Coordinates of C-alpha atoms in Angstrom, one line a residue:
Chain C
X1 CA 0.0 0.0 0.0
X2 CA 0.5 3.8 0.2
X3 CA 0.4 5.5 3.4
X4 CA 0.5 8.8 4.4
X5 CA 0.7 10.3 7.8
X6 CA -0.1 13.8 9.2
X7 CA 0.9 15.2 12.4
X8 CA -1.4 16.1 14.6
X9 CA -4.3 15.5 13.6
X10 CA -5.5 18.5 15.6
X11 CA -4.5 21.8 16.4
X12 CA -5.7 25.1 18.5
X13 CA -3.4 27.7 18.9
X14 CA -3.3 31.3 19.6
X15 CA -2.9 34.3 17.3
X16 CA 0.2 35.0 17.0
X17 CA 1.8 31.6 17.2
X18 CA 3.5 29.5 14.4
X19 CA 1.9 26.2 14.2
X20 CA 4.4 23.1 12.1
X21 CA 2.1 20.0 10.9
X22 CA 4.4 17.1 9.3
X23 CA 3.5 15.5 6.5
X24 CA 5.1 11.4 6.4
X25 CA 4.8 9.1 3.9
X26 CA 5.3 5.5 5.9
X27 CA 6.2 3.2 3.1
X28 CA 7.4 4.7 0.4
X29 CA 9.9 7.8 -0.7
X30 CA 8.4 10.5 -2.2
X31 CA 10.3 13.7 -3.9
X32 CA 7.1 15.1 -4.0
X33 CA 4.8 16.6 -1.8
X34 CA 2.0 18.8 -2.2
X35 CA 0.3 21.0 0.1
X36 CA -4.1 21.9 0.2
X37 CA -6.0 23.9 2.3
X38 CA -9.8 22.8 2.3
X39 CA -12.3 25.1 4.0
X40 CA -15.6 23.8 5.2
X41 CA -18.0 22.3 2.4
X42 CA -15.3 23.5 -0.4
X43 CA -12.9 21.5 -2.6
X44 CA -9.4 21.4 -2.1
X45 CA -7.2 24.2 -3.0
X46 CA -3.8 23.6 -3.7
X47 CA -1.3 25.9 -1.7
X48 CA 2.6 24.5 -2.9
X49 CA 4.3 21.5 -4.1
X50 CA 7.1 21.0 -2.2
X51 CA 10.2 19.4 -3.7
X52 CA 12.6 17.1 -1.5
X53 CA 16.0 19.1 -1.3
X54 CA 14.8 22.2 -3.4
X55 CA 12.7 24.7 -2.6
X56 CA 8.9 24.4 -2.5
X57 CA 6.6 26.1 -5.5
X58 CA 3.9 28.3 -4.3
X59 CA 0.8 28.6 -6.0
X60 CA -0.4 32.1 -6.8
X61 CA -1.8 34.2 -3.8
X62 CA -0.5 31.8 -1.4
X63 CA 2.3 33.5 0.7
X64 CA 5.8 31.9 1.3
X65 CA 6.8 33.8 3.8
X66 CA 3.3 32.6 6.2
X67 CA 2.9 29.2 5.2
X68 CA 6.7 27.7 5.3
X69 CA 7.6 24.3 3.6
X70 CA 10.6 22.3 4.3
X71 CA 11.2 18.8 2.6
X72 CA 14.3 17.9 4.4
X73 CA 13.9 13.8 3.3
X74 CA 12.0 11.5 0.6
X75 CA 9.5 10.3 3.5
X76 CA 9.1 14.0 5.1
X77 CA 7.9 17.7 4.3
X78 CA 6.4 20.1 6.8
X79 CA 4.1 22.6 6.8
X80 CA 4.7 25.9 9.3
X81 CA 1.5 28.7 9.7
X82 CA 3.9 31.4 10.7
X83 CA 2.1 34.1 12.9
X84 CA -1.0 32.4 12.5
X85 CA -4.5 34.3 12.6
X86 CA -8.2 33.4 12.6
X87 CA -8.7 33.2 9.1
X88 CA -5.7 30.7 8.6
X89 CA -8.1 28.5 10.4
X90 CA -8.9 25.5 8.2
X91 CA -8.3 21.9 6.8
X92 CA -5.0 21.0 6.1
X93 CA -4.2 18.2 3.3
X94 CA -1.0 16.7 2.2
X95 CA -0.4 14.5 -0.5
X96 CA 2.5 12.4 -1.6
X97 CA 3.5 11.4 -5.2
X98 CA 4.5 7.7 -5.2
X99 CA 4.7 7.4 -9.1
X100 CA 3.6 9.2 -12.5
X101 CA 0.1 8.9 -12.0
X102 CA -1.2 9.2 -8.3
X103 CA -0.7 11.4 -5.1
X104 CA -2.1 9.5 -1.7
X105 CA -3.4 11.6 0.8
X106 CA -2.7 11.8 4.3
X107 CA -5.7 12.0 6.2
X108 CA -5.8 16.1 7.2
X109 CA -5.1 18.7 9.9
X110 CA -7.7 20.6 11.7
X111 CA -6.1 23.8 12.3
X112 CA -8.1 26.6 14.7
X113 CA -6.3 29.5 15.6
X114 CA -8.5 31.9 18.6
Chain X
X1 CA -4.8 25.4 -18.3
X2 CA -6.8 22.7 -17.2
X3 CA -10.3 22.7 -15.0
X4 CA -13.2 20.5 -13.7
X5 CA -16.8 20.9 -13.6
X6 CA -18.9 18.4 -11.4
X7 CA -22.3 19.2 -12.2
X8 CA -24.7 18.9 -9.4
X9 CA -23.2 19.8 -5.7
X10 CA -26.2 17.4 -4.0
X11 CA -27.1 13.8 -5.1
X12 CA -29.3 12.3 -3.1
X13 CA -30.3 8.6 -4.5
X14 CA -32.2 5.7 -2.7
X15 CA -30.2 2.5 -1.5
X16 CA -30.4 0.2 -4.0
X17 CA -30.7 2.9 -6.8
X18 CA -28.1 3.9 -9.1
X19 CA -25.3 6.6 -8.5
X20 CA -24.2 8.8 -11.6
X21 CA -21.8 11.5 -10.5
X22 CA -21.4 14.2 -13.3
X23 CA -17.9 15.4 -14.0
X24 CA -17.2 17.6 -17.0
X25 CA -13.0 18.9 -17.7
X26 CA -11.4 20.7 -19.8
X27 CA -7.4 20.1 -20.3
X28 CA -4.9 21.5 -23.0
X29 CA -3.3 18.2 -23.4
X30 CA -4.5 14.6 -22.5
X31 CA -6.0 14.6 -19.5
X32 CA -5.0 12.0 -16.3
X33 CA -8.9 12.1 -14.5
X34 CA -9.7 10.7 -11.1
X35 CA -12.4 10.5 -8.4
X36 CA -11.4 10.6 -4.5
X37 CA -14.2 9.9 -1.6
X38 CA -13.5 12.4 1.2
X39 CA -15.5 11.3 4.4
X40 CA -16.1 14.2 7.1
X41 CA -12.5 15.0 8.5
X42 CA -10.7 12.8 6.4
X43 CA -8.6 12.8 3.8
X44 CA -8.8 12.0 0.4
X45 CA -9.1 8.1 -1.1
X46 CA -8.8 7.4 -4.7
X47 CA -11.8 5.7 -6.1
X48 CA -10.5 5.4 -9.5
X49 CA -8.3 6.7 -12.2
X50 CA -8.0 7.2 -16.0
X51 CA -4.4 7.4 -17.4
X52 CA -5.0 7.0 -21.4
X53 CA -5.7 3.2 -21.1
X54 CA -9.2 1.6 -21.3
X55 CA -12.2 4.3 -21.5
X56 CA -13.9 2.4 -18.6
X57 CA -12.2 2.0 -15.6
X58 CA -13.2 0.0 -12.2
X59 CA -12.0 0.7 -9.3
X60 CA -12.6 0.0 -5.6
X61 CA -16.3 -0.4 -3.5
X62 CA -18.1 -1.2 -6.8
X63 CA -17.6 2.3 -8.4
X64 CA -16.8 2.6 -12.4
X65 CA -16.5 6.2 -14.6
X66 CA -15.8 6.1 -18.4
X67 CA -13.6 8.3 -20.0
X68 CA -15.9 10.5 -23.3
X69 CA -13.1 12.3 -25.1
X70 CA -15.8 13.6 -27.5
X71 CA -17.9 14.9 -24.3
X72 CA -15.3 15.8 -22.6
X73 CA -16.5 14.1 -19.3
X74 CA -15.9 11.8 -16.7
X75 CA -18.8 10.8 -14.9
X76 CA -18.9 7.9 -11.9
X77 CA -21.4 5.5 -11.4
X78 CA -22.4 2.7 -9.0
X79 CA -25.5 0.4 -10.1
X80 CA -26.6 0.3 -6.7
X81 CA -26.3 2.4 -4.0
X82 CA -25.5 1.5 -0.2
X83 CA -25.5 3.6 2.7
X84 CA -21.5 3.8 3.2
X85 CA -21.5 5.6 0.0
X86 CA -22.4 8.6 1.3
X87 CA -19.9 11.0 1.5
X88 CA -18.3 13.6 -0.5
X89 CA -16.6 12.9 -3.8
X90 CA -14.5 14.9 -6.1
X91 CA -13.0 14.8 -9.7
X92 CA -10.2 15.8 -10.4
X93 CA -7.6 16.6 -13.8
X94 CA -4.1 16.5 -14.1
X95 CA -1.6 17.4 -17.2
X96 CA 0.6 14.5 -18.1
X97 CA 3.5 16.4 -18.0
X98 CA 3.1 17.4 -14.2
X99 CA 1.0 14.9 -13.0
X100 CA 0.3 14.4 -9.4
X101 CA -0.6 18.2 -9.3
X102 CA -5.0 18.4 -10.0
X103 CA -7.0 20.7 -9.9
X104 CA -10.5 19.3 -8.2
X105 CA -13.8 19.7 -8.8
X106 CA -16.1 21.6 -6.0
X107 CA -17.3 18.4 -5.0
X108 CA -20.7 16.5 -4.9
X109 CA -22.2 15.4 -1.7
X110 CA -24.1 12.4 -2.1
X111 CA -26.8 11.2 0.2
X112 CA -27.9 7.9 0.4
X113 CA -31.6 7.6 1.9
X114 CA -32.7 3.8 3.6

């Protein structure tokens, strides 16, 4: 199989803060990563595809310098809400590519920031 | 560019009744099309995928979709409906030349009543 790990599965934390969610793929190496936000009864939006060992592509609007992305190894990348506010409260999806055709997802972060 | 049109945000079907999910695209080059099941604070699981082989594809809990180049769609069906089916379920597209990053549908919530 493919398995895909988040950590933790759920977060509150105060304005202000950084929050870090890891993204793990358990049993298989994958350069690539990719990053979603999903707000309540919407579809996924992508926010960057992170790149083991290089630095991640943001999609447009998305801001580097909030949402930080570090894929340090082929079974890891993280995620870091820098500053976090209110609004960046949402659903939080990884995705790992194993080959050409498919991405397995990891099974989401509940982020709440008061 | 590339972009997916589920048609039809609520489908509500009896158990025992067929499922057809609507899923339209539109994609600059051939198209890789899938369809995840997203169950409430979960992540995503692929259902099935299309990747230029056979038109009809199978895939897992009894769900099929056929690929219509000359419609341009990629709609899922299930000849009989059961009550773990309900969930929410998305399309997606992806380029073959950067596959792995989709763009999804908005999703269709479907409803199964007893």
């Amino acid at each position: 199989g493919a398995v895909v790990s988040q950590h933790p599965s759920w977060v509150i934390c105060k304005s202000g803060t950084s929050v870090k969610i890891e993204c793990r793929s358990l049993d298989f190496q994958a350069t690539t990563m990719f990053w979603y936000r999903q707000f309540p009864k919407q579809s996924l939006m992508l926010m960057a595809t992170s790149n083991e060992g290089s630095k991640a592509t943001y999609e447009q609007g998305v801001e580097k310098d909030k949402f930080l992305i570090n894929h340090a190894s082929l079974t890891l990348s993280t995620l870091t809400v820098t500053s976090a506010h209110p609004e960046d409260s949402s659903f939080y999806i990884c995705s790992a590519r194993k080959d050409r055709y498919e991405q397995y997802f990891g099974p989401g972060t509940r982020l709440t920031v008061t | 560019a590339q972009s997916v049109t589920q048609l039809g945000s609520h489908v509500s079907v009896s158990e025992g009744a067929l499922v057809l999910l609507r899923c339209n695209y539109s994609s600059s080059v051939p198209p890789y099309l899938f369809w995840y099941v997203q169950y409430p604070n979960q992540g995503l699981q692929l259902l099935l995928k299309y990747t230029s082989a056979a038109t009809l594809v199978k895939g897992i809990n009894g769900f099929e979709a056929e690929f219509k180049k000359s419609e341009t769609s990629f709609h899922l069906t299930k000849p009989s409906a059961h009550m773990r089916d309900a969930a929410e379920y998305f399309c997606a597209v992806s380029e073959g030349t950067n596959a792995g990053k989709s763009t999804f549908g908005d999703g269709t919530t479907l409803t199964v009543k007893p």
